[in-house]
PDB file of C-alpha atoms in Angstrom:
ATOM      1  CA  UNK A 142     -13.915   8.333 -19.817  1.00  0.00           C
ATOM      2  CA  UNK A 143     -15.681   7.824 -16.479  1.00  0.00           C
ATOM      3  CA  UNK A 144     -17.863  10.881 -17.090  1.00  0.00           C
ATOM      4  CA  UNK A 145     -18.609   9.813 -20.673  1.00  0.00           C
ATOM      5  CA  UNK A 146     -19.788   6.325 -19.692  1.00  0.00           C
ATOM      6  CA  UNK A 147     -21.549   7.448 -16.504  1.00  0.00           C
ATOM      7  CA  UNK A 148     -25.104   6.921 -17.727  1.00  0.00           C
ATOM      8  CA  UNK A 149     -24.457   3.919 -19.938  1.00  0.00           C
ATOM      9  CA  UNK A 150     -24.442   1.187 -17.303  1.00  0.00           C
ATOM     10  CA  UNK A 151     -21.298  -0.239 -18.920  1.00  0.00           C
ATOM     11  CA  UNK A 152     -18.616  -1.404 -16.434  1.00  0.00           C
ATOM     12  CA  UNK A 153     -15.404   0.567 -16.926  1.00  0.00           C
ATOM     13  CA  UNK A 154     -12.028  -0.588 -15.593  1.00  0.00           C
ATOM     14  CA  UNK A 155      -9.368   1.946 -14.580  1.00  0.00           C
ATOM     15  CA  UNK A 156      -6.133  -0.104 -14.637  1.00  0.00           C
ATOM     16  CA  UNK A 157      -3.489   2.560 -13.975  1.00  0.00           C
ATOM     17  CA  UNK A 158      -4.773   5.486 -11.912  1.00  0.00           C
ATOM     18  CA  UNK A 159      -4.272   5.630  -8.133  1.00  0.00           C
ATOM     19  CA  UNK A 160      -6.704   8.528  -7.740  1.00  0.00           C
ATOM     20  CA  UNK A 161     -10.075   7.911  -6.131  1.00  0.00           C
ATOM     21  CA  UNK A 162     -11.783  10.471  -8.365  1.00  0.00           C
ATOM     22  CA  UNK A 163     -12.034   7.902 -11.179  1.00  0.00           C
ATOM     23  CA  UNK A 164     -14.752   6.050  -9.216  1.00  0.00           C
ATOM     24  CA  UNK A 165     -16.561   9.185  -8.075  1.00  0.00           C
ATOM     25  CA  UNK A 166     -20.114   9.685  -9.396  1.00  0.00           C
ATOM     26  CA  UNK A 167     -19.963   6.598 -11.623  1.00  0.00           C
ATOM     27  CA  UNK A 168     -21.196   3.450  -9.876  1.00  0.00           C
ATOM     28  CA  UNK A 169     -20.021   1.249 -12.769  1.00  0.00           C
ATOM     29  CA  UNK A 170     -16.302   2.007 -12.483  1.00  0.00           C
ATOM     30  CA  UNK A 171     -13.703  -0.470 -11.184  1.00  0.00           C
ATOM     31  CA  UNK A 172     -10.385   0.922  -9.924  1.00  0.00           C
ATOM     32  CA  UNK A 173      -7.514  -1.574  -9.895  1.00  0.00           C
ATOM     33  CA  UNK A 174      -4.651   0.351  -8.219  1.00  0.00           C
ATOM     34  CA  UNK A 175      -4.949   1.137  -4.481  1.00  0.00           C
ATOM     35  CA  UNK A 176      -4.685   4.821  -3.606  1.00  0.00           C
ATOM     36  CA  UNK A 177      -2.059   6.487  -1.394  1.00  0.00           C
ATOM     37  CA  UNK A 178      -4.717   6.646   1.329  1.00  0.00           C
ATOM     38  CA  UNK A 179      -5.181   2.862   1.071  1.00  0.00           C
ATOM     39  CA  UNK A 180      -1.458   2.422   1.757  1.00  0.00           C
ATOM     40  CA  UNK A 181      -1.730   4.606   4.853  1.00  0.00           C
ATOM     41  CA  UNK A 182      -4.768   2.606   5.989  1.00  0.00           C
ATOM     42  CA  UNK A 183      -2.776  -0.636   5.679  1.00  0.00           C
ATOM     43  CA  UNK A 184       0.004   0.830   7.846  1.00  0.00           C
ATOM     44  CA  UNK A 185      -2.506   2.040  10.454  1.00  0.00           C
ATOM     45  CA  UNK A 186      -4.166  -1.381  10.566  1.00  0.00           C
ATOM     46  CA  UNK A 187      -0.852  -3.221  10.958  1.00  0.00           C
ATOM     47  CA  UNK A 188       0.401  -0.856  13.657  1.00  0.00           C
ATOM     48  CA  UNK A 189      -2.917  -1.168  15.470  1.00  0.00           C
ATOM     49  CA  UNK A 190      -2.713  -4.966  15.446  1.00  0.00           C
ATOM     50  CA  UNK A 191       0.946  -5.222  16.470  1.00  0.00           C
ATOM     51  CA  UNK A 192       2.220  -2.029  18.148  1.00  0.00           C
ATOM     52  CA  UNK A 193      -0.777  -0.337  19.726  1.00  0.00           C
ATOM     53  CA  UNK A 194       0.847   0.025  23.146  1.00  0.00           C
ATOM     54  CA  UNK A 195       4.174   1.302  21.803  1.00  0.00           C
ATOM     55  CA  UNK A 196       5.363   4.881  21.214  1.00  0.00           C
ATOM     56  CA  UNK A 197       3.749   5.930  17.915  1.00  0.00           C
ATOM     57  CA  UNK A 198       5.151   8.971  16.084  1.00  0.00           C
ATOM     58  CA  UNK A 199       3.678  10.376  12.868  1.00  0.00           C
ATOM     59  CA  UNK A 200       6.327  12.305  10.917  1.00  0.00           C
ATOM     60  CA  UNK A 201       5.370  15.203   8.625  1.00  0.00           C
ATOM     61  CA  UNK A 202       7.581  17.413   6.498  1.00  0.00           C
ATOM     62  CA  UNK A 203       5.359  20.492   6.845  1.00  0.00           C
ATOM     63  CA  UNK A 204       1.734  21.650   7.027  1.00  0.00           C
ATOM     64  CA  UNK A 205       0.986  20.107   3.630  1.00  0.00           C
ATOM     65  CA  UNK A 206       1.128  16.662   5.249  1.00  0.00           C
ATOM     66  CA  UNK A 207      -1.341  17.517   7.996  1.00  0.00           C
ATOM     67  CA  UNK A 208      -4.319  15.828   6.312  1.00  0.00           C
ATOM     68  CA  UNK A 209      -2.404  12.558   5.918  1.00  0.00           C
ATOM     69  CA  UNK A 210      -1.116  12.689   9.494  1.00  0.00           C
ATOM     70  CA  UNK A 211      -4.651  13.272  10.792  1.00  0.00           C
ATOM     71  CA  UNK A 212      -5.927  10.356   8.714  1.00  0.00           C
ATOM     72  CA  UNK A 213      -3.288   8.008  10.157  1.00  0.00           C
ATOM     73  CA  UNK A 214      -4.059   9.201  13.687  1.00  0.00           C
ATOM     74  CA  UNK A 215      -7.827   8.836  13.231  1.00  0.00           C
ATOM     75  CA  UNK A 216      -7.492   5.384  11.659  1.00  0.00           C
ATOM     76  CA  UNK A 217      -5.312   4.073  14.490  1.00  0.00           C
ATOM     77  CA  UNK A 218      -7.575   5.544  17.164  1.00  0.00           C
ATOM     78  CA  UNK A 219     -10.820   4.292  15.596  1.00  0.00           C
ATOM     79  CA  UNK A 220      -9.412   0.788  15.074  1.00  0.00           C
ATOM     80  CA  UNK A 221      -8.094   0.793  18.642  1.00  0.00           C
ATOM     81  CA  UNK A 222     -11.519   1.675  20.026  1.00  0.00           C
ATOM     82  CA  UNK A 223     -13.102  -1.137  18.029  1.00  0.00           C
ATOM     83  CA  UNK A 224     -10.582  -3.746  19.202  1.00  0.00           C
ATOM     84  CA  UNK A 225      -9.753  -2.587  22.737  1.00  0.00           C
ATOM     85  CA  UNK A 226     -11.510   0.381  24.310  1.00  0.00           C
ATOM     86  CA  UNK A 227      -9.143   0.283  27.293  1.00  0.00           C
ATOM     87  CA  UNK A 228      -5.967   0.648  25.225  1.00  0.00           C
ATOM     88  CA  UNK A 229      -3.570   3.384  26.343  1.00  0.00           C
ATOM     89  CA  UNK A 230      -2.508   5.223  23.203  1.00  0.00           C
ATOM     90  CA  UNK A 231       0.639   7.284  22.800  1.00  0.00           C
ATOM     91  CA  UNK A 232       0.517   9.088  19.448  1.00  0.00           C
ATOM     92  CA  UNK A 233       2.581  12.170  18.562  1.00  0.00           C
ATOM     93  CA  UNK A 234       2.515  14.232  15.350  1.00  0.00           C
ATOM     94  CA  UNK A 235       5.740  16.086  14.562  1.00  0.00           C
ATOM     95  CA  UNK A 236       7.023  18.268  11.705  1.00  0.00           C
ATOM     96  CA  UNK A 237      10.456  18.436  10.106  1.00  0.00           C
ATOM     97  CA  UNK A 238      13.227  15.866   9.917  1.00  0.00           C
ATOM     98  CA  UNK A 239      14.514  16.914  13.379  1.00  0.00           C
ATOM     99  CA  UNK A 240      11.078  16.692  15.001  1.00  0.00           C
ATOM    100  CA  UNK A 241      11.080  12.951  15.646  1.00  0.00           C
ATOM    101  CA  UNK A 242      14.208  12.702  17.809  1.00  0.00           C
ATOM    102  CA  UNK A 243      12.828  14.470  20.930  1.00  0.00           C
ATOM    103  CA  UNK A 244       9.819  12.112  20.893  1.00  0.00           C
ATOM    104  CA  UNK A 245      11.883   8.912  20.966  1.00  0.00           C
ATOM    105  CA  UNK A 246      11.718   6.946  24.212  1.00  0.00           C
ATOM    106  CA  UNK A 247      13.731   4.075  25.650  1.00  0.00           C
ATOM    107  CA  UNK A 248      12.121   0.873  26.851  1.00  0.00           C
ATOM    108  CA  UNK A 249       9.464   0.926  24.141  1.00  0.00           C
ATOM    109  CA  UNK A 250       9.373   0.378  20.411  1.00  0.00           C
ATOM    110  CA  UNK A 251       9.301   3.719  18.607  1.00  0.00           C
ATOM    111  CA  UNK A 252       6.929   3.365  15.663  1.00  0.00           C
ATOM    112  CA  UNK A 253       7.703   6.159  13.176  1.00  0.00           C
ATOM    113  CA  UNK A 254       5.066   6.476  10.440  1.00  0.00           C
ATOM    114  CA  UNK A 255       5.874   8.705   7.472  1.00  0.00           C
ATOM    115  CA  UNK A 256       3.013  10.984   6.427  1.00  0.00           C
ATOM    116  CA  UNK A 257       5.177  12.171   3.527  1.00  0.00           C
ATOM    117  CA  UNK A 258       6.590  10.059   0.681  1.00  0.00           C
ATOM    118  CA  UNK A 259       9.207  12.526  -0.586  1.00  0.00           C
ATOM    119  CA  UNK A 260      12.727  11.118  -0.920  1.00  0.00           C
ATOM    120  CA  UNK A 261      14.535  14.206   0.406  1.00  0.00           C
ATOM    121  CA  UNK A 262      12.517  14.249   3.643  1.00  0.00           C
ATOM    122  CA  UNK A 263      12.867  10.510   4.209  1.00  0.00           C
ATOM    123  CA  UNK A 264      16.625  10.582   3.526  1.00  0.00           C
ATOM    124  CA  UNK A 265      17.271  13.352   6.047  1.00  0.00           C
ATOM    125  CA  UNK A 266      15.040  11.716   8.636  1.00  0.00           C
ATOM    126  CA  UNK A 267      16.802   8.362   8.197  1.00  0.00           C
ATOM    127  CA  UNK A 268      20.204   9.960   8.831  1.00  0.00           C
ATOM    128  CA  UNK A 269      18.966  11.495  12.093  1.00  0.00           C
ATOM    129  CA  UNK A 270      17.264   8.312  13.255  1.00  0.00           C
ATOM    130  CA  UNK A 271      20.088   5.895  12.492  1.00  0.00           C
ATOM    131  CA  UNK A 272      22.291   7.729  15.004  1.00  0.00           C
ATOM    132  CA  UNK A 273      19.677   6.883  17.659  1.00  0.00           C
ATOM    133  CA  UNK A 274      19.114   3.279  16.562  1.00  0.00           C
ATOM    134  CA  UNK A 275      21.802   1.866  18.860  1.00  0.00           C
ATOM    135  CA  UNK A 276      20.111   3.285  21.965  1.00  0.00           C
ATOM    136  CA  UNK A 277      16.474   3.204  20.848  1.00  0.00           C
ATOM    137  CA  UNK A 278      14.268   0.549  19.261  1.00  0.00           C
ATOM    138  CA  UNK A 279      13.031   2.223  16.050  1.00  0.00           C
ATOM    139  CA  UNK A 280      10.573   0.920  13.427  1.00  0.00           C
ATOM    140  CA  UNK A 281      10.018   3.123  10.358  1.00  0.00           C
ATOM    141  CA  UNK A 282       6.876   2.673   8.240  1.00  0.00           C
ATOM    142  CA  UNK A 283       6.414   4.161   4.764  1.00  0.00           C
ATOM    143  CA  UNK A 284       4.831   3.464   1.397  1.00  0.00           C
ATOM    144  CA  UNK A 285       6.292   1.408  -1.428  1.00  0.00           C
ATOM    145  CA  UNK A 286       7.941   4.547  -2.854  1.00  0.00           C
ATOM    146  CA  UNK A 287      10.772   3.985  -0.366  1.00  0.00           C
ATOM    147  CA  UNK A 288      11.953   1.026  -2.451  1.00  0.00           C
ATOM    148  CA  UNK A 289      12.837   3.441  -5.268  1.00  0.00           C
ATOM    149  CA  UNK A 290      14.946   5.778  -3.134  1.00  0.00           C
ATOM    150  CA  UNK A 291      18.689   5.779  -3.805  1.00  0.00           C
ATOM    151  CA  UNK A 292      19.854   8.295  -1.182  1.00  0.00           C
ATOM    152  CA  UNK A 293      19.339   6.011   1.835  1.00  0.00           C
ATOM    153  CA  UNK A 294      22.198   3.677   2.735  1.00  0.00           C
ATOM    154  CA  UNK A 295      21.114   0.038   2.619  1.00  0.00           C
ATOM    155  CA  UNK A 296      22.713  -0.475   6.045  1.00  0.00           C
ATOM    156  CA  UNK A 297      20.154   1.965   7.478  1.00  0.00           C
ATOM    157  CA  UNK A 298      17.226  -0.190   6.396  1.00  0.00           C
ATOM    158  CA  UNK A 299      17.958  -3.007   8.846  1.00  0.00           C
ATOM    159  CA  UNK A 300      18.964  -0.621  11.642  1.00  0.00           C
ATOM    160  CA  UNK A 301      15.653   1.230  11.363  1.00  0.00           C
ATOM    161  CA  UNK A 302      13.515  -1.896  10.864  1.00  0.00           C
ATOM    162  CA  UNK A 303      12.111  -0.403   7.664  1.00  0.00           C
ATOM    163  CA  UNK A 304       8.566  -1.509   6.777  1.00  0.00           C
ATOM    164  CA  UNK A 305       7.031  -0.579   3.428  1.00  0.00           C
ATOM    165  CA  UNK A 306       3.634  -1.082   1.897  1.00  0.00           C
ATOM    166  CA  UNK A 307       3.299  -2.973  -1.346  1.00  0.00           C
ATOM    167  CA  UNK A 308       0.472  -3.293  -3.850  1.00  0.00           C
ATOM    168  CA  UNK A 309       2.434  -4.745  -6.754  1.00  0.00           C
ATOM    169  CA  UNK A 310       4.874  -7.610  -6.772  1.00  0.00           C
ATOM    170  CA  UNK A 311       5.377 -10.271  -9.462  1.00  0.00           C
ATOM    171  CA  UNK A 312       4.821 -13.619  -7.736  1.00  0.00           C
ATOM    172  CA  UNK A 313       7.559 -15.705  -9.305  1.00  0.00           C
ATOM    173  CA  UNK A 314       7.190 -19.390  -8.434  1.00  0.00           C
ATOM    174  CA  UNK A 315       3.393 -19.380  -8.451  1.00  0.00           C
ATOM    175  CA  UNK A 316       2.047 -21.827 -11.096  1.00  0.00           C
ATOM    176  CA  UNK A 317      -0.343 -19.259 -12.595  1.00  0.00           C
ATOM    177  CA  UNK A 318       2.461 -16.688 -12.927  1.00  0.00           C
ATOM    178  CA  UNK A 319       5.073 -19.091 -14.287  1.00  0.00           C
ATOM    179  CA  UNK A 320       2.645 -20.414 -16.901  1.00  0.00           C
ATOM    180  CA  UNK A 321       1.730 -16.876 -17.995  1.00  0.00           C
ATOM    181  CA  UNK A 322       5.405 -15.883 -18.296  1.00  0.00           C
ATOM    182  CA  UNK A 323       6.166 -19.008 -20.320  1.00  0.00           C
ATOM    183  CA  UNK A 324       3.229 -18.503 -22.705  1.00  0.00           C
ATOM    184  CA  UNK A 325       4.016 -14.808 -23.099  1.00  0.00           C
ATOM    185  CA  UNK A 326       7.672 -15.491 -23.861  1.00  0.00           C
ATOM    186  CA  UNK A 327       6.804 -18.177 -26.407  1.00  0.00           C
ATOM    187  CA  UNK A 328       4.581 -15.701 -28.230  1.00  0.00           C
ATOM    188  CA  UNK A 329       6.503 -12.429 -27.896  1.00  0.00           C
ATOM    189  CA  UNK A 330      10.094 -13.568 -27.076  1.00  0.00           C
ATOM    190  CA  UNK A 331      10.181 -11.247 -24.103  1.00  0.00           C
ATOM    191  CA  UNK A 332       9.182 -11.231 -20.440  1.00  0.00           C
ATOM    192  CA  UNK A 333       5.814  -9.566 -19.745  1.00  0.00           C
ATOM    193  CA  UNK A 334       5.862  -5.984 -18.480  1.00  0.00           C
ATOM    194  CA  UNK A 335       3.898  -4.813 -15.441  1.00  0.00           C
ATOM    195  CA  UNK A 336       1.203  -3.612 -17.844  1.00  0.00           C
ATOM    196  CA  UNK A 337       0.917  -7.070 -19.399  1.00  0.00           C
ATOM    197  CA  UNK A 338       0.674  -8.573 -15.920  1.00  0.00           C
ATOM    198  CA  UNK A 339      -2.012  -6.075 -14.921  1.00  0.00           C
ATOM    199  CA  UNK A 340      -4.012  -6.839 -18.061  1.00  0.00           C
ATOM    200  CA  UNK A 341      -3.747 -10.578 -17.491  1.00  0.00           C
ATOM    201  CA  UNK A 342      -4.674 -10.288 -13.814  1.00  0.00           C
ATOM    202  CA  UNK A 343      -7.897  -8.362 -14.016  1.00  0.00           C
ATOM    203  CA  UNK A 344      -9.038  -9.900 -17.301  1.00  0.00           C
ATOM    204  CA  UNK A 345      -8.581 -13.405 -15.904  1.00  0.00           C
ATOM    205  CA  UNK A 346     -10.154 -12.447 -12.580  1.00  0.00           C
ATOM    206  CA  UNK A 347     -13.174 -10.588 -13.969  1.00  0.00           C
ATOM    207  CA  UNK A 348     -13.914 -12.968 -16.824  1.00  0.00           C
ATOM    208  CA  UNK A 349     -14.158 -15.831 -14.346  1.00  0.00           C
ATOM    209  CA  UNK A 350     -16.974 -13.946 -12.631  1.00  0.00           C
ATOM    210  CA  UNK A 351     -19.108 -13.616 -15.783  1.00  0.00           C
ATOM    211  CA  UNK A 352     -18.679 -17.017 -17.448  1.00  0.00           C
ATOM    212  CA  UNK A 353     -21.757 -18.573 -15.833  1.00  0.00           C
ATOM    213  CA  UNK A 354     -24.149 -15.644 -15.247  1.00  0.00           C
ATOM    214  CA  UNK A 355     -23.112 -14.035 -18.570  1.00  0.00           C
ATOM    215  CA  UNK A 356     -23.318 -10.643 -16.915  1.00  0.00           C
ATOM    216  CA  UNK A 357     -20.922  -8.744 -14.679  1.00  0.00           C
ATOM    217  CA  UNK A 358     -22.023  -7.281 -11.327  1.00  0.00           C
ATOM    218  CA  UNK A 359     -19.882  -5.712  -8.598  1.00  0.00           C
ATOM    219  CA  UNK A 360     -21.272  -8.204  -6.089  1.00  0.00           C
ATOM    220  CA  UNK A 361     -19.360 -10.959  -7.911  1.00  0.00           C
ATOM    221  CA  UNK A 362     -16.026  -9.525  -6.770  1.00  0.00           C
ATOM    222  CA  UNK A 363     -16.714  -7.314  -3.734  1.00  0.00           C
ATOM    223  CA  UNK A 364     -16.055  -9.155  -0.489  1.00  0.00           C
ATOM    224  CA  UNK A 365     -13.696 -11.717  -2.036  1.00  0.00           C
ATOM    225  CA  UNK A 366      -9.907 -11.780  -1.952  1.00  0.00           C
ATOM    226  CA  UNK A 367      -8.091 -12.612  -5.179  1.00  0.00           C
ATOM    227  CA  UNK A 368      -4.392 -13.307  -5.625  1.00  0.00           C
ATOM    228  CA  UNK A 369      -3.219 -12.257  -9.055  1.00  0.00           C
ATOM    229  CA  UNK A 370       0.182 -12.636 -10.643  1.00  0.00           C
ATOM    230  CA  UNK A 371       1.138  -8.993 -10.119  1.00  0.00           C
ATOM    231  CA  UNK A 372      -1.046  -7.714  -7.259  1.00  0.00           C
ATOM    232  CA  UNK A 373      -3.727  -8.854  -4.853  1.00  0.00           C
ATOM    233  CA  UNK A 374      -7.325  -7.684  -5.120  1.00  0.00           C
ATOM    234  CA  UNK A 375      -9.879  -6.878  -2.451  1.00  0.00           C
ATOM    235  CA  UNK A 376     -12.600  -4.680  -3.870  1.00  0.00           C
ATOM    236  CA  UNK A 377     -14.834  -2.538  -1.681  1.00  0.00           C
ATOM    237  CA  UNK A 378     -17.769  -0.235  -2.294  1.00  0.00           C
ATOM    238  CA  UNK A 379     -17.327   3.540  -2.024  1.00  0.00           C
ATOM    239  CA  UNK A 380     -20.984   4.539  -1.691  1.00  0.00           C
ATOM    240  CA  UNK A 381     -24.102   4.119  -3.809  1.00  0.00           C
ATOM    241  CA  UNK A 382     -23.139   6.701  -6.412  1.00  0.00           C
ATOM    242  CA  UNK A 383     -19.481   5.667  -6.747  1.00  0.00           C
ATOM    243  CA  UNK A 384     -17.665   2.704  -8.229  1.00  0.00           C
ATOM    244  CA  UNK A 385     -15.621   0.054  -6.469  1.00  0.00           C
ATOM    245  CA  UNK A 386     -11.879   0.121  -5.795  1.00  0.00           C
ATOM    246  CA  UNK A 387      -9.147  -2.352  -4.943  1.00  0.00           C
ATOM    247  CA  UNK A 388      -7.820  -1.776  -1.424  1.00  0.00           C
ATOM    248  CA  UNK A 389      -5.501  -4.776  -1.046  1.00  0.00           C
ATOM    249  CA  UNK A 390      -2.153  -3.514   0.284  1.00  0.00           C
ATOM    250  CA  UNK A 391       0.533  -5.669   1.906  1.00  0.00           C
ATOM    251  CA  UNK A 392       3.203  -4.780   4.458  1.00  0.00           C
ATOM    252  CA  UNK A 393       6.814  -5.873   3.907  1.00  0.00           C
ATOM    253  CA  UNK A 394       9.720  -5.720   6.332  1.00  0.00           C
ATOM    254  CA  UNK A 395      13.265  -5.328   5.030  1.00  0.00           C
ATOM    255  CA  UNK A 396      15.392  -8.048   6.643  1.00  0.00           C
ATOM    256  CA  UNK A 397      18.667  -9.608   5.549  1.00  0.00           C
ATOM    257  CA  UNK A 398      18.511  -7.696   2.230  1.00  0.00           C
ATOM    258  CA  UNK A 399      15.079  -9.068   1.388  1.00  0.00           C
ATOM    259  CA  UNK A 400      11.516  -7.792   1.669  1.00  0.00           C
ATOM    260  CA  UNK A 401       9.419 -10.240   3.703  1.00  0.00           C
ATOM    261  CA  UNK A 402       5.635  -9.996   3.812  1.00  0.00           C
ATOM    262  CA  UNK A 403       4.452  -9.635   7.416  1.00  0.00           C
ATOM    263  CA  UNK A 404       0.677  -9.044   7.227  1.00  0.00           C
ATOM    264  CA  UNK A 405      -2.138 -11.463   6.338  1.00  0.00           C
TER     265      UNK A 405
END
């Protein structure tokens, strides 16, 4: 669809894909769902702002994760140089579920960032790390996929100070959301799905930008932060020849059996 509409000048919204290729070579495309790389960038930014002087470990399963590990390392280092050029960084990249343990240190927070979102790898790593959690201060960071895993004991989550990214979360209690749910239920006798929420979010958000000028432009949304009912939106440019994409990703910490948002 992106290729078909490339020369038309017609804005095209991609509401479901996480892949950045949907905005490539079509400056009129609008990607709603943040990519996996955007989730890693959010982790790097949060770690940089809160744990820069701690013991940072990037955990890979194998060589296939090298590009993600390098991205995390580069992002942390570049952000550190921008904020504090005198910062003393301690960043290790390790492979395999046993690789993290030798890099753990006492007297510092051990920030373990997963460069792999596979359940089997994370489950094995969690088992190894929880045995060290009584003697070491461990903070594990991963993407929102961790919330779907069923092979990790819930008791481990608190012990390992699990932090996960999040780009989708129905905001129950917000007036806009509650009104939408009520109207939807009155019409369809059912609660709206995530697809209904997504449709409502970006239609409401984008239509507001074109009511007065009667014409949509990327500049109407890029640079602003929007809070929708299902996800937040912070669109950024990806170059002159590419479209724009939503890069708003939040960080949640699991505490007392609840996920609590910890980043601004």
